[in-house]
Coordinates of C-alpha atoms in Angstrom, one line a residue:
Chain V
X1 CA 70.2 17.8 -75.9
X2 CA 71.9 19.8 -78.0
X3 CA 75.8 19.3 -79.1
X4 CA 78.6 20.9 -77.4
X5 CA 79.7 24.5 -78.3
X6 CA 82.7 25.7 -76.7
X7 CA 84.4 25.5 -72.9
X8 CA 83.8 28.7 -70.8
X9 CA 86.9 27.8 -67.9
X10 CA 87.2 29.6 -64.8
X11 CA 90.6 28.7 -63.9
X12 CA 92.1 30.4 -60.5
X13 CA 94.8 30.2 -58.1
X14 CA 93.6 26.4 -56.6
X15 CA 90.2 25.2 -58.1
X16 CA 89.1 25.3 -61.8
X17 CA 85.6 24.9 -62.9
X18 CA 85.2 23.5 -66.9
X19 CA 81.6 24.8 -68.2
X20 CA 80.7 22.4 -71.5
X21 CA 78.2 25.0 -73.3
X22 CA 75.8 23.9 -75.8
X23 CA 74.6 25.6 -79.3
X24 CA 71.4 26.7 -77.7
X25 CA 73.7 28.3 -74.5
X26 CA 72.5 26.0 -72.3
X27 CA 74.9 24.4 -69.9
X28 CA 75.5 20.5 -70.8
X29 CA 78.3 19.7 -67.5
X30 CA 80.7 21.6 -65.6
X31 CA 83.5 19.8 -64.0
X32 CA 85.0 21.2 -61.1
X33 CA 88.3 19.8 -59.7
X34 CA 91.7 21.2 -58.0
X35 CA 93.8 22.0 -60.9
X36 CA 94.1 25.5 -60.3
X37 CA 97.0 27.1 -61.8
X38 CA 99.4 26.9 -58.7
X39 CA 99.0 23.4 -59.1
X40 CA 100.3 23.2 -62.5
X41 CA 103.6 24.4 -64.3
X42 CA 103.6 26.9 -67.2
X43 CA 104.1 23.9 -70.0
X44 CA 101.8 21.8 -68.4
X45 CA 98.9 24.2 -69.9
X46 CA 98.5 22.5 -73.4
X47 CA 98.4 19.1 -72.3
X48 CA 95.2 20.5 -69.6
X49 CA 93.9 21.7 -72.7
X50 CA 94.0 18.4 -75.0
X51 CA 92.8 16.6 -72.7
X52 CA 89.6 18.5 -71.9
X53 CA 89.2 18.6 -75.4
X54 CA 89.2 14.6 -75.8
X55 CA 87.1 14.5 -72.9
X56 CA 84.7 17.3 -74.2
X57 CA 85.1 17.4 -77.8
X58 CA 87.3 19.1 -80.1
X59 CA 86.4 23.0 -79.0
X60 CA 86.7 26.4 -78.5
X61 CA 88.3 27.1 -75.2
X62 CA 87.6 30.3 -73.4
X63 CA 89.7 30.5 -69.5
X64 CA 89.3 33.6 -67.1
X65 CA 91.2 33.9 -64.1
X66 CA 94.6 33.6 -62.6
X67 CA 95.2 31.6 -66.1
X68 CA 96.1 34.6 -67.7
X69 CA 98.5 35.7 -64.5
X70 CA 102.6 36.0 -64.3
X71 CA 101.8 32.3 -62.2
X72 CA 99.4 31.1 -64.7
X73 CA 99.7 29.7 -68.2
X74 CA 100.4 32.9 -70.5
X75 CA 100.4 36.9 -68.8
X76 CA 97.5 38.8 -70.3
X77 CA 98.1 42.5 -69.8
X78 CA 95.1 43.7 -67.9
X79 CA 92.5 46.4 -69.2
X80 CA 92.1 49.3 -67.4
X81 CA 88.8 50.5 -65.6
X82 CA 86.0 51.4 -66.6
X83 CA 85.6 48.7 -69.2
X84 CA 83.0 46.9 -70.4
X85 CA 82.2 43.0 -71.5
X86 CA 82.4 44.0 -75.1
X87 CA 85.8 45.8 -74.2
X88 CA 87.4 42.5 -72.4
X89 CA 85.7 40.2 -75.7
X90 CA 87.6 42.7 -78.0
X91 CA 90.9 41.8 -75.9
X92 CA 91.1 38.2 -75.8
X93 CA 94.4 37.0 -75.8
X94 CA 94.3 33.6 -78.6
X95 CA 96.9 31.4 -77.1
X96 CA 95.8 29.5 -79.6
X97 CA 94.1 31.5 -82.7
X98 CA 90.9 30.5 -82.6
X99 CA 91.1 28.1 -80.5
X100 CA 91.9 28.8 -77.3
X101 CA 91.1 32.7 -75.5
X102 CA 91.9 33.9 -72.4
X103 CA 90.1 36.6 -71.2
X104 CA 92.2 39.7 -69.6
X105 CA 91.6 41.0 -66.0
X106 CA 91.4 44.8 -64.9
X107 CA 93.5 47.3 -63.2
X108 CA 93.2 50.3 -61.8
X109 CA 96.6 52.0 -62.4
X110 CA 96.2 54.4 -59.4
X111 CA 99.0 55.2 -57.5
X112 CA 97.3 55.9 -54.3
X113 CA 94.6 53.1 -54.6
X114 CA 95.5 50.3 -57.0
X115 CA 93.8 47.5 -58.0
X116 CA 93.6 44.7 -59.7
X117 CA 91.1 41.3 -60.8
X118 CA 91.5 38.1 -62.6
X119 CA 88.0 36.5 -63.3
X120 CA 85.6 38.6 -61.1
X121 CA 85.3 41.0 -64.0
X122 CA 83.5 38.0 -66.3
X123 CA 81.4 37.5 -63.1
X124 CA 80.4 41.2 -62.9
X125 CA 79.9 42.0 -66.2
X126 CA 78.0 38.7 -67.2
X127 CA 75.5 39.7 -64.6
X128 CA 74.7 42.9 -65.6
X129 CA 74.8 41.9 -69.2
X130 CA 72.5 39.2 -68.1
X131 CA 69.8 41.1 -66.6
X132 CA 71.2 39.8 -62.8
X133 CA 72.3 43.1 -61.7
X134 CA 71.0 46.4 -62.6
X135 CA 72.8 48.4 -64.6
X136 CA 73.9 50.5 -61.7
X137 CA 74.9 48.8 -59.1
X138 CA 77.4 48.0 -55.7
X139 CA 78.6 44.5 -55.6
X140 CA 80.0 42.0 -53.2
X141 CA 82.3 39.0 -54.3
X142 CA 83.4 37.5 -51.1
X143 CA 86.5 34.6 -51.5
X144 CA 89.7 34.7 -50.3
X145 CA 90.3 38.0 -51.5
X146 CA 86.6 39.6 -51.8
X147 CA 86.0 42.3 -54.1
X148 CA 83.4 45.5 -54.0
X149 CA 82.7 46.7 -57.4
X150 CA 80.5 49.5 -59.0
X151 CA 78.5 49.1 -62.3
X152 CA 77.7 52.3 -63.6
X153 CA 75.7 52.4 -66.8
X154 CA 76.5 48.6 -67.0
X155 CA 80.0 49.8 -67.3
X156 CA 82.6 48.4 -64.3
X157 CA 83.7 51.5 -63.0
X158 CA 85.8 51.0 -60.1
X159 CA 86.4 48.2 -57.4
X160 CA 88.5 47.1 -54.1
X161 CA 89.9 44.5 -52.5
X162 CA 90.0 43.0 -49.0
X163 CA 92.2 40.1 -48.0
X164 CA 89.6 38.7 -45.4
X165 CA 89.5 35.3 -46.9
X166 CA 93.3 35.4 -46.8
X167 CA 93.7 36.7 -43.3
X168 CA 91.6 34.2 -41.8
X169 CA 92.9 31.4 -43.4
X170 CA 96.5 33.2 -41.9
X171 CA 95.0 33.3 -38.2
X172 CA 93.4 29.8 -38.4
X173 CA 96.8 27.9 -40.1
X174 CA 99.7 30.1 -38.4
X175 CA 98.9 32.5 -35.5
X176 CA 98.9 32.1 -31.7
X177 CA 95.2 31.9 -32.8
X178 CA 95.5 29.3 -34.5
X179 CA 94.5 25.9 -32.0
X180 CA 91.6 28.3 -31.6
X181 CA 90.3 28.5 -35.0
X182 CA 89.3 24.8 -35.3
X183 CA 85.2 25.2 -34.6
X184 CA 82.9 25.6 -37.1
X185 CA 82.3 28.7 -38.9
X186 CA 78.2 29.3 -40.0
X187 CA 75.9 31.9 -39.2
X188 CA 74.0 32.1 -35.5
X189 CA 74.7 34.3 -32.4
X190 CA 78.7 33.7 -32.3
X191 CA 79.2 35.2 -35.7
X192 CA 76.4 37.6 -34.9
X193 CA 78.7 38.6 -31.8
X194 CA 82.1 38.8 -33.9
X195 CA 79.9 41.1 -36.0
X196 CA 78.9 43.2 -33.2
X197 CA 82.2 43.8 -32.3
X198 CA 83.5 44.7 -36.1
X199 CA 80.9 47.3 -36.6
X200 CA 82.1 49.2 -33.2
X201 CA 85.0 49.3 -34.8
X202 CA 89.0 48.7 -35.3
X203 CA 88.3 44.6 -35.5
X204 CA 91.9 44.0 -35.4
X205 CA 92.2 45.5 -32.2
X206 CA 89.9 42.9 -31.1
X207 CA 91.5 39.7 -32.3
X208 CA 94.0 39.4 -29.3
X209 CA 90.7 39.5 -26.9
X210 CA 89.4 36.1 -28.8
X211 CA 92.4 34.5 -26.8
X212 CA 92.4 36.1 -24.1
X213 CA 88.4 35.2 -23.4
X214 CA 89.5 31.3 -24.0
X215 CA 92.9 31.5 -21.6
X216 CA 90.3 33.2 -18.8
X217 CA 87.7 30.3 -20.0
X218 CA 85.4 33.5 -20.2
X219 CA 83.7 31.1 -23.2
X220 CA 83.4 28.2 -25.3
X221 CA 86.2 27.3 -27.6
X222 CA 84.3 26.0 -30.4
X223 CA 82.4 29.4 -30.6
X224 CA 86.0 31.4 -31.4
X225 CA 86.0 30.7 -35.2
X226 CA 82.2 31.8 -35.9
X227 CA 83.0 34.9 -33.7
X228 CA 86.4 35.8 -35.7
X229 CA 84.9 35.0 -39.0
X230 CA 82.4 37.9 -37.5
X231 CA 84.9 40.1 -36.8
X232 CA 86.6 39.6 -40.3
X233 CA 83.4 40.0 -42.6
X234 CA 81.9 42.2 -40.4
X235 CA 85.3 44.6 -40.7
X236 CA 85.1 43.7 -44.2
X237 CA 81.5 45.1 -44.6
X238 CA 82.2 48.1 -42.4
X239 CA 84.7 49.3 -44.3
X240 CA 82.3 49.8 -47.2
X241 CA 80.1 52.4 -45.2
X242 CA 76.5 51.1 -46.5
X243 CA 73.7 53.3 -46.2
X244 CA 70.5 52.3 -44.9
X245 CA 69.4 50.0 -47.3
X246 CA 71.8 50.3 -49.5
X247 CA 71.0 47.5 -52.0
X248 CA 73.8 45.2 -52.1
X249 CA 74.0 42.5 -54.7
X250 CA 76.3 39.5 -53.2
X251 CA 77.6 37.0 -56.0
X252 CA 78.1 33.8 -54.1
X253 CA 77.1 30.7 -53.6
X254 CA 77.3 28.4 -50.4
X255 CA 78.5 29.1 -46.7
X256 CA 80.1 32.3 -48.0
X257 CA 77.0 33.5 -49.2
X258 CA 75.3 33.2 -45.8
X259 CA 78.0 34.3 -43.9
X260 CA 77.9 37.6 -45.8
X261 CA 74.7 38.1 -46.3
X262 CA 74.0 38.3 -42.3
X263 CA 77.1 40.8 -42.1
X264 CA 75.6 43.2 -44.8
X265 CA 72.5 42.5 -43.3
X266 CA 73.8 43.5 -39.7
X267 CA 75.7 46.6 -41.3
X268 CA 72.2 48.0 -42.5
X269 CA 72.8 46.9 -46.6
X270 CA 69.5 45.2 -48.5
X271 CA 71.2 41.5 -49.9
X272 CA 70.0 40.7 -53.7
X273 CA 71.5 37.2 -53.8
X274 CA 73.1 36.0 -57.5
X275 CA 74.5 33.2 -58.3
X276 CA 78.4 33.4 -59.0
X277 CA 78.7 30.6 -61.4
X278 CA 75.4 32.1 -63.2
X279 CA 76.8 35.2 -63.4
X280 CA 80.2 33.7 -64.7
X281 CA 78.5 31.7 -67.6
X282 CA 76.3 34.5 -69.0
X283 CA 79.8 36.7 -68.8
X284 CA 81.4 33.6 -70.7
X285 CA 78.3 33.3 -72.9
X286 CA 78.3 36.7 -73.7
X287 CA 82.0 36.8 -74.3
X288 CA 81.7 33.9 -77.2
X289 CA 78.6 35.5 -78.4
X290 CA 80.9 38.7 -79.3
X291 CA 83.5 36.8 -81.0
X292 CA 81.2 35.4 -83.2
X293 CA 82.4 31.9 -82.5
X294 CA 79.2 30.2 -82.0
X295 CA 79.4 27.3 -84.0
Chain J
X1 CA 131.8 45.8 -8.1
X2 CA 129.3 44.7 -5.6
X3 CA 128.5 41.3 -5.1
X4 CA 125.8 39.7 -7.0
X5 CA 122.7 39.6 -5.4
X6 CA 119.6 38.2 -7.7
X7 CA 119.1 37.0 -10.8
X8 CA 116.2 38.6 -12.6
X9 CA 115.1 37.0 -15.6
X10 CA 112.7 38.5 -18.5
X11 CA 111.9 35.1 -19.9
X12 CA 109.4 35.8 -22.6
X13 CA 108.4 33.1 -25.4
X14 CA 111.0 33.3 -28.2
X15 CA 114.1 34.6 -25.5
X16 CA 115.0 35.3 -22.7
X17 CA 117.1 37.9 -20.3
X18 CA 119.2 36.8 -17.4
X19 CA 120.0 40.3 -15.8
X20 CA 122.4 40.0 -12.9
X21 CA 121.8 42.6 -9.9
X22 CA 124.4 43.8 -7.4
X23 CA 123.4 44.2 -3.9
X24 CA 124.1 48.1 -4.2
X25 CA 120.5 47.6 -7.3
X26 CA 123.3 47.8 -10.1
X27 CA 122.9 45.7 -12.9
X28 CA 126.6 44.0 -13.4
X29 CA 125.3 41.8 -16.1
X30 CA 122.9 40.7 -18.6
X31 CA 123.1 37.4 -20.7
X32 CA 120.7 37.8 -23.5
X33 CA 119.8 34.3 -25.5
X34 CA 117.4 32.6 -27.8
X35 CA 115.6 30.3 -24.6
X36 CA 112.6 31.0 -24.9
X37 CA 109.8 28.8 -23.1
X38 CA 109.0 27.3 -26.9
X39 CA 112.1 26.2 -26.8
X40 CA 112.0 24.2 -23.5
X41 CA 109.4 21.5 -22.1
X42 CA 108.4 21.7 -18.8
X43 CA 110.6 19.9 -16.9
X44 CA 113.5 21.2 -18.4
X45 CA 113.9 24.5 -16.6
X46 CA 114.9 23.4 -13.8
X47 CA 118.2 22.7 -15.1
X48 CA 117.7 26.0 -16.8
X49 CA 117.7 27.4 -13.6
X50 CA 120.8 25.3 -12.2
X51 CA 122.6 26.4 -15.1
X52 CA 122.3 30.1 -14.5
X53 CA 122.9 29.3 -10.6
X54 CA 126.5 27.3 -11.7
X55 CA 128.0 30.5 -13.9
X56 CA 126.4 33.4 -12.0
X57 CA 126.3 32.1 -8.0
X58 CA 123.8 30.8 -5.7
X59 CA 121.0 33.7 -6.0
X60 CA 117.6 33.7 -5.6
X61 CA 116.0 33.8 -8.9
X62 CA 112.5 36.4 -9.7
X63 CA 111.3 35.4 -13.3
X64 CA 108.6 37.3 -15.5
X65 CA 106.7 37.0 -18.7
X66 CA 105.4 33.7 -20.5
X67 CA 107.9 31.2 -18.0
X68 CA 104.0 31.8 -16.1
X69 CA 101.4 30.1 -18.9
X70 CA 100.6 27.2 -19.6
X71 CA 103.5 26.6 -22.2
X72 CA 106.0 27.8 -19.6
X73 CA 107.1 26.1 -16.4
X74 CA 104.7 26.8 -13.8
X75 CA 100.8 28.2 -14.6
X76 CA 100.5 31.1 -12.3
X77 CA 96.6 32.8 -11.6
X78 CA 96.3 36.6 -13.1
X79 CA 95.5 38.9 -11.0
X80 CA 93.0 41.4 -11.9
X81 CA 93.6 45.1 -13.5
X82 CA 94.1 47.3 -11.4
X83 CA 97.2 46.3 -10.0
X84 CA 99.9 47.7 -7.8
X85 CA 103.6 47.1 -8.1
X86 CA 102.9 45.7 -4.6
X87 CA 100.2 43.0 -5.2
X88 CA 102.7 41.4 -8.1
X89 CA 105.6 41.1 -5.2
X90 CA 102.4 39.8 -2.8
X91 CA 101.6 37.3 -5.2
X92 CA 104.7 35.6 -6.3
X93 CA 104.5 32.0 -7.4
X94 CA 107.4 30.2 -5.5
X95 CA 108.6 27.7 -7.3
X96 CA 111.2 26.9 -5.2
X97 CA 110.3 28.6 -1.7
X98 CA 112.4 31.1 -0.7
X99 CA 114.9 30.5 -3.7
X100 CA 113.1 30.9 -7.0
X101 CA 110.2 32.9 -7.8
X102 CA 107.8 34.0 -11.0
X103 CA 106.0 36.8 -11.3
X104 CA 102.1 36.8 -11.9
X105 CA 100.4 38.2 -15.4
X106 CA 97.6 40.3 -15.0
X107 CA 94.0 39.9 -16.7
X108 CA 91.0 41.8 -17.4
X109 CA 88.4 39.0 -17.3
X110 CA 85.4 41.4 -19.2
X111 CA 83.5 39.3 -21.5
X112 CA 83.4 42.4 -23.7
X113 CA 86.4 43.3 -24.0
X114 CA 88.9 40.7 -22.1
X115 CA 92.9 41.0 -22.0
X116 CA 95.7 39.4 -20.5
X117 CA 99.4 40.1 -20.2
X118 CA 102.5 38.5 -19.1
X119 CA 105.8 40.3 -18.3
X120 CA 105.0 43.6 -19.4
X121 CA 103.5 44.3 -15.9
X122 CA 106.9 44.5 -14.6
X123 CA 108.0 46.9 -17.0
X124 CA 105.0 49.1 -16.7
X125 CA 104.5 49.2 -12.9
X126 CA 108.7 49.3 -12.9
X127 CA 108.7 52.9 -14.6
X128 CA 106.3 54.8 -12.8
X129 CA 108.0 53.3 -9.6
X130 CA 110.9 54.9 -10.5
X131 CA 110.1 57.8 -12.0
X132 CA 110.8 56.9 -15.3
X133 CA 107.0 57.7 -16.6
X134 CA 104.5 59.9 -14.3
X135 CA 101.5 58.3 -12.8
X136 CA 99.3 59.3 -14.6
X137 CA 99.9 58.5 -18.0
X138 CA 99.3 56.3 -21.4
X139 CA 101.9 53.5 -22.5
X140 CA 102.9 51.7 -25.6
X141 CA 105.1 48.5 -25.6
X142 CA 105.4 47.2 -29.4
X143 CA 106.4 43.6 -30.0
X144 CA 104.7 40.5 -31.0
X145 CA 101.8 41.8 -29.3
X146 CA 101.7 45.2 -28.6
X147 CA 100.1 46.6 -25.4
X148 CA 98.6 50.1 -24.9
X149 CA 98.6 50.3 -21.0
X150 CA 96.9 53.0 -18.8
X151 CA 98.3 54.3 -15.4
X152 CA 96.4 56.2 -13.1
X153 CA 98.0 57.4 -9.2
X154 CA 100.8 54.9 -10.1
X155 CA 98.3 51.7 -10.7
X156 CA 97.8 50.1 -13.8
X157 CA 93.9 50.4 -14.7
X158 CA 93.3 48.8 -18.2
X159 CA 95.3 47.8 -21.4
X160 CA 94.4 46.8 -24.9
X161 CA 96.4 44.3 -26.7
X162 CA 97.5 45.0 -30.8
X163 CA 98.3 41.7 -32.8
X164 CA 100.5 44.3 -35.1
X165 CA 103.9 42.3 -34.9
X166 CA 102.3 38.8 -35.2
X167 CA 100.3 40.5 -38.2
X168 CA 103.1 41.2 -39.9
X169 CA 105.2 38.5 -39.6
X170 CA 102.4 36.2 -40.9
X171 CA 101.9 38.6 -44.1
X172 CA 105.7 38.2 -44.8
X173 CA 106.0 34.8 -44.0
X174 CA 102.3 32.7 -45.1
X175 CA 100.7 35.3 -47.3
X176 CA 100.1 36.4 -51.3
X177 CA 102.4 39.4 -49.8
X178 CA 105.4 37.2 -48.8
X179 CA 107.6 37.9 -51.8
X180 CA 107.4 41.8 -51.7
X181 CA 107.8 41.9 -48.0
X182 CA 111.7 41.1 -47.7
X183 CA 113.2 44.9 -48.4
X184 CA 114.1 46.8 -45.2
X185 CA 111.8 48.5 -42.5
X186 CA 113.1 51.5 -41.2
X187 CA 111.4 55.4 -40.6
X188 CA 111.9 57.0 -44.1
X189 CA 109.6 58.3 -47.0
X190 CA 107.8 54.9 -47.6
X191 CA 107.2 53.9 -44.2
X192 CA 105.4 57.1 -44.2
X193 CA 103.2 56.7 -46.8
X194 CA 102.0 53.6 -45.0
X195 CA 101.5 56.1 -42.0
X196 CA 99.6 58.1 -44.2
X197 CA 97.6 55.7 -45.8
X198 CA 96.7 54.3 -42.7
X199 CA 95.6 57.7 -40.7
X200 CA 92.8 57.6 -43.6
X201 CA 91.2 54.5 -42.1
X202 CA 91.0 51.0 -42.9
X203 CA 94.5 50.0 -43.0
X204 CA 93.4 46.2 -43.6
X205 CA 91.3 47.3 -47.0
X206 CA 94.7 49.1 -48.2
X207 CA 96.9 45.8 -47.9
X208 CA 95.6 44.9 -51.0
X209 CA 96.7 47.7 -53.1
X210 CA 100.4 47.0 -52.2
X211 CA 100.4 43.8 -54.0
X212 CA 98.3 45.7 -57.1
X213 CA 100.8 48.6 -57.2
X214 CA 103.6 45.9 -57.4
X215 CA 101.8 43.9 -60.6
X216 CA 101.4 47.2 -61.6
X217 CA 105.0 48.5 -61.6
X218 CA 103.9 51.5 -59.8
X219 CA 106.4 51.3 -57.0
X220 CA 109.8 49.7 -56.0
X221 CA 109.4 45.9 -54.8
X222 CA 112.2 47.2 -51.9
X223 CA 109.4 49.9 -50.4
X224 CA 106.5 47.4 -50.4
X225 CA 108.0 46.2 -46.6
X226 CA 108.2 49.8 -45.0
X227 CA 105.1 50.7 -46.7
X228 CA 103.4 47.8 -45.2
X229 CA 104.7 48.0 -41.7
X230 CA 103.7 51.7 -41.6
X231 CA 100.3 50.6 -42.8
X232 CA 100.2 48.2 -40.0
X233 CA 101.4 50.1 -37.3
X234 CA 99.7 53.2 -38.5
X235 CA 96.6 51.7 -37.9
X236 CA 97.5 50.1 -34.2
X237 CA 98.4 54.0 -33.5
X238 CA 95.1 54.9 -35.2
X239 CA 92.7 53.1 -33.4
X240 CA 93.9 54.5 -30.0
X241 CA 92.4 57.7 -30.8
X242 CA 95.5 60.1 -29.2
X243 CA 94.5 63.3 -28.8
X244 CA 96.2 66.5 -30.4
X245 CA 100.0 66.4 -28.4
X246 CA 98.9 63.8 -25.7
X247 CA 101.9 61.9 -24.1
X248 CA 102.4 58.9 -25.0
X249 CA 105.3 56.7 -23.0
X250 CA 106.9 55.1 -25.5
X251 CA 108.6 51.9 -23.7
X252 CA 110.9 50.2 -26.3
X253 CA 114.0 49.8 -27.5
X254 CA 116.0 49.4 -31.3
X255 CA 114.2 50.2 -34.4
X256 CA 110.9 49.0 -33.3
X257 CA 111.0 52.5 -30.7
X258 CA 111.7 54.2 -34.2
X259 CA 109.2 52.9 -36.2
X260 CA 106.4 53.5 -33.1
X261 CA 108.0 57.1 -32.5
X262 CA 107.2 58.1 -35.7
X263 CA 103.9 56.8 -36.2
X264 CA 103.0 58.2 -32.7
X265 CA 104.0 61.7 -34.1
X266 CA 102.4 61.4 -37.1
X267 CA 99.3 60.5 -35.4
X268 CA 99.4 63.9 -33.3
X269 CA 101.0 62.2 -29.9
X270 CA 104.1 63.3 -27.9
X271 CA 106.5 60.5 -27.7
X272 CA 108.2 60.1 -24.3
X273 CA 110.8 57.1 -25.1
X274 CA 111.7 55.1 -21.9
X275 CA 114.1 52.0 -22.4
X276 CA 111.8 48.7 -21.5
X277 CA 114.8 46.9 -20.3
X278 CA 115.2 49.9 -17.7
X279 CA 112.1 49.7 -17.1
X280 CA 111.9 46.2 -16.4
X281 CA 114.9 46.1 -14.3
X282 CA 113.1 48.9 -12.4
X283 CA 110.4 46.6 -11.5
X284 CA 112.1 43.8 -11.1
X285 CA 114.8 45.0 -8.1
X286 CA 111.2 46.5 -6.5
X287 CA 110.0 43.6 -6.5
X288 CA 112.8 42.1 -4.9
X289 CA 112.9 44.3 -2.2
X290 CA 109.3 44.0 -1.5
X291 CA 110.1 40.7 -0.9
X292 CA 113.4 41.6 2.0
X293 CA 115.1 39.6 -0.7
X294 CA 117.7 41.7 -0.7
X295 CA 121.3 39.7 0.6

């Protein structure tokens, strides 16, 4: 096995994920845990730091993510789209000179449709850098706030945000909705219904119907949160107005992977699967590789 | 002054509205309040109900809206859309016989698209009664929930139900929005451009951008509110596909009648504003004298 290199972090709003990379660019350990950066108060950033580093070894850090957020540990000013992954390993801000790096996220200053990301942009660019993604490409990174970006040319031209993640979360935690919401959420024919009903159209206008259906015990309760979850990705992947066949390359891993794979799948798109923490390490990889700070 | 003659009470699930009717069908008084049924358990409201019989006289008491779920006092049966102002007086719930009534919600038990209301009925069957809308014509009562309701030869023959209030209130109270979404909400230049913004479709996929613009610095943090609720209630507009000048019966009251008269107009409608407490009044003495209630 070879020795530790450096620490690739994906640090966001509630989970982090520490990558140990090794000289060769293999992946020796990730540790993933809950110290995202709401969890954790602007000074408590250096101690996070030291202590990786006696876990890991004395290394180079490099975080993406909400880290470099007005919430996280220091506010990196974003780069604007297009931009490239030799652009954002150019921009690093050293919170500690060569030491420690964050790397900056990406606006789109547009008044009439701005934008913004914090760590999908290493994801996006490592994969096309990485030979995941062709060079010109559509694609989907669902979470709590998913994003839909374009690589043209390899370069990240343009993206947008929905808040699905968010606003489901929202229904299931606050809303009249909300005793509803308990079920399980996978794919089968309830979320296959929920999508049904998104790609007719206006899915918000068919939320209040979910309660109504369970008050006129017109169905099964446990089948609400699949069939909302439908309504919600399946809105989602409306939205986007795929053409038939559209190749749609989907950087997720897990449940949320499924889940959006059916809806694209339903909405007419062609799924190429990647792995999001694949596509983050050969970002992060590539990142270091620029610096020169292989050691 | 005439003599009081009936207490008829809006109660809906945050408050309530104890109007007090004359035996001439005047209103002499209306005591507005914060009981809601979620403020109540069961068994309290008949205390409730001895309360209002101590200040206002020994009356017979018609109730409407959520007093009739399952988190109100009694559960009363929906009827089924379409419904006369008739059937509702033919199908009161007595809870006390002869003395103290509530008024039934209506359903539309379609698998595909089910709905349910409670309260609004009275308001909606109360205006064409009296002439306050034709009957023929298309209805919109904002709130919590809002309701598009049709009328055709004085009937009620479908409705659709809107989650735009509840939507809102859970982007400004639970969501990565809350902190820009505590400026004012009134018809003006940035409620607007949420209109706008909204009339282009997808609404949802535009919520987003309002936080961007605000990292950004491209707007005032005091328009993100107006911009949003536009957005929002846009959208509800939106999705009821109005065609160029079609009437549109505008039952509400406050800002709220504001905010959904301009949207309506931006959205090509013709905005006929009716007051909903006139209108439920309306409905409610009907009722009554359906009933030979009258003393």
């Amino acid at each position: 096995m070879s020795k530790p290199a450096f620490l690739g972090i994906d640090w966001g709003t509630t989970n982090r994920r520490v990558h140990v990379l090794g000289a060769d660019g293999f992946l020796l350990t990730t540790q993933a845990d809950d110290k995202g950066v709401l969890s954790l108060t602007r000074d408590q950033f250096p101690a996070e730091i030291a202590a990786l580093r006696a876990r890991f070894g004395d290394l180079t850090v490099i975080a993406a993510g909400m880290v470099g957020s007005a919430r996280g540990w220091v506010e990196v000013p974003y780069l604007p789209c297009p931009v490239t992954l030799g652009e954002l390993a150019g921009r690093l801000c050293w919170v500690e000179p060569g030491r420690t790096a964050i790397v900056p996220g990406v606006a789109i200053a547009d008044p009439l449709r701005p934008e913004v990301m914090r760590g999908e942009e290493v994801q996006i660019l490592g994969a096309v850098q990485a030979g995941l993604v062709p060079p010109d490409a559509l694609l989907c990174q669902p979470g709590t706030h998913s994003k839909w970006a374009t690589l043209s040319g390899g370069t990240l031209t343009g993206f947008r945000t929905a808040m699905t993640g968010e606003l489901f979360a929202l229904l299931r935690r606050h809303s009249l909705l909300s005793g509803l919401l308990d079920g399980p959420v996978e794919p089968g024919p309830d979320f296959d219904a929920g999508l049904a009903l998104a790609m007719q159209g206006a899915p918000l206008g068919r939320l209040f119907g979910e309660r109504a259906a369970a008050l006129l015990g017109l169905r099964d309760p446990a089948s609400v949160a699949a069939r909302v979850s439908g309504l919600l990705i399946g809105g989602d992947v409306a939205e986007q107005g795929l053409a038939p066949g559209q190749p749609v390359h989907l950087l997720a891993d897990g449940m949320l992977a499924r889940l959006y794979a059916t809806a694209i799948g339903a909405a007419g798109g062609t799924v190429h699967p990647v792995s999001s923490q694949a596509a983050f390490l050969a970002g992060i990889i590539r990142i270091c590789l620029h610096q020169n700070l292989w050691s």
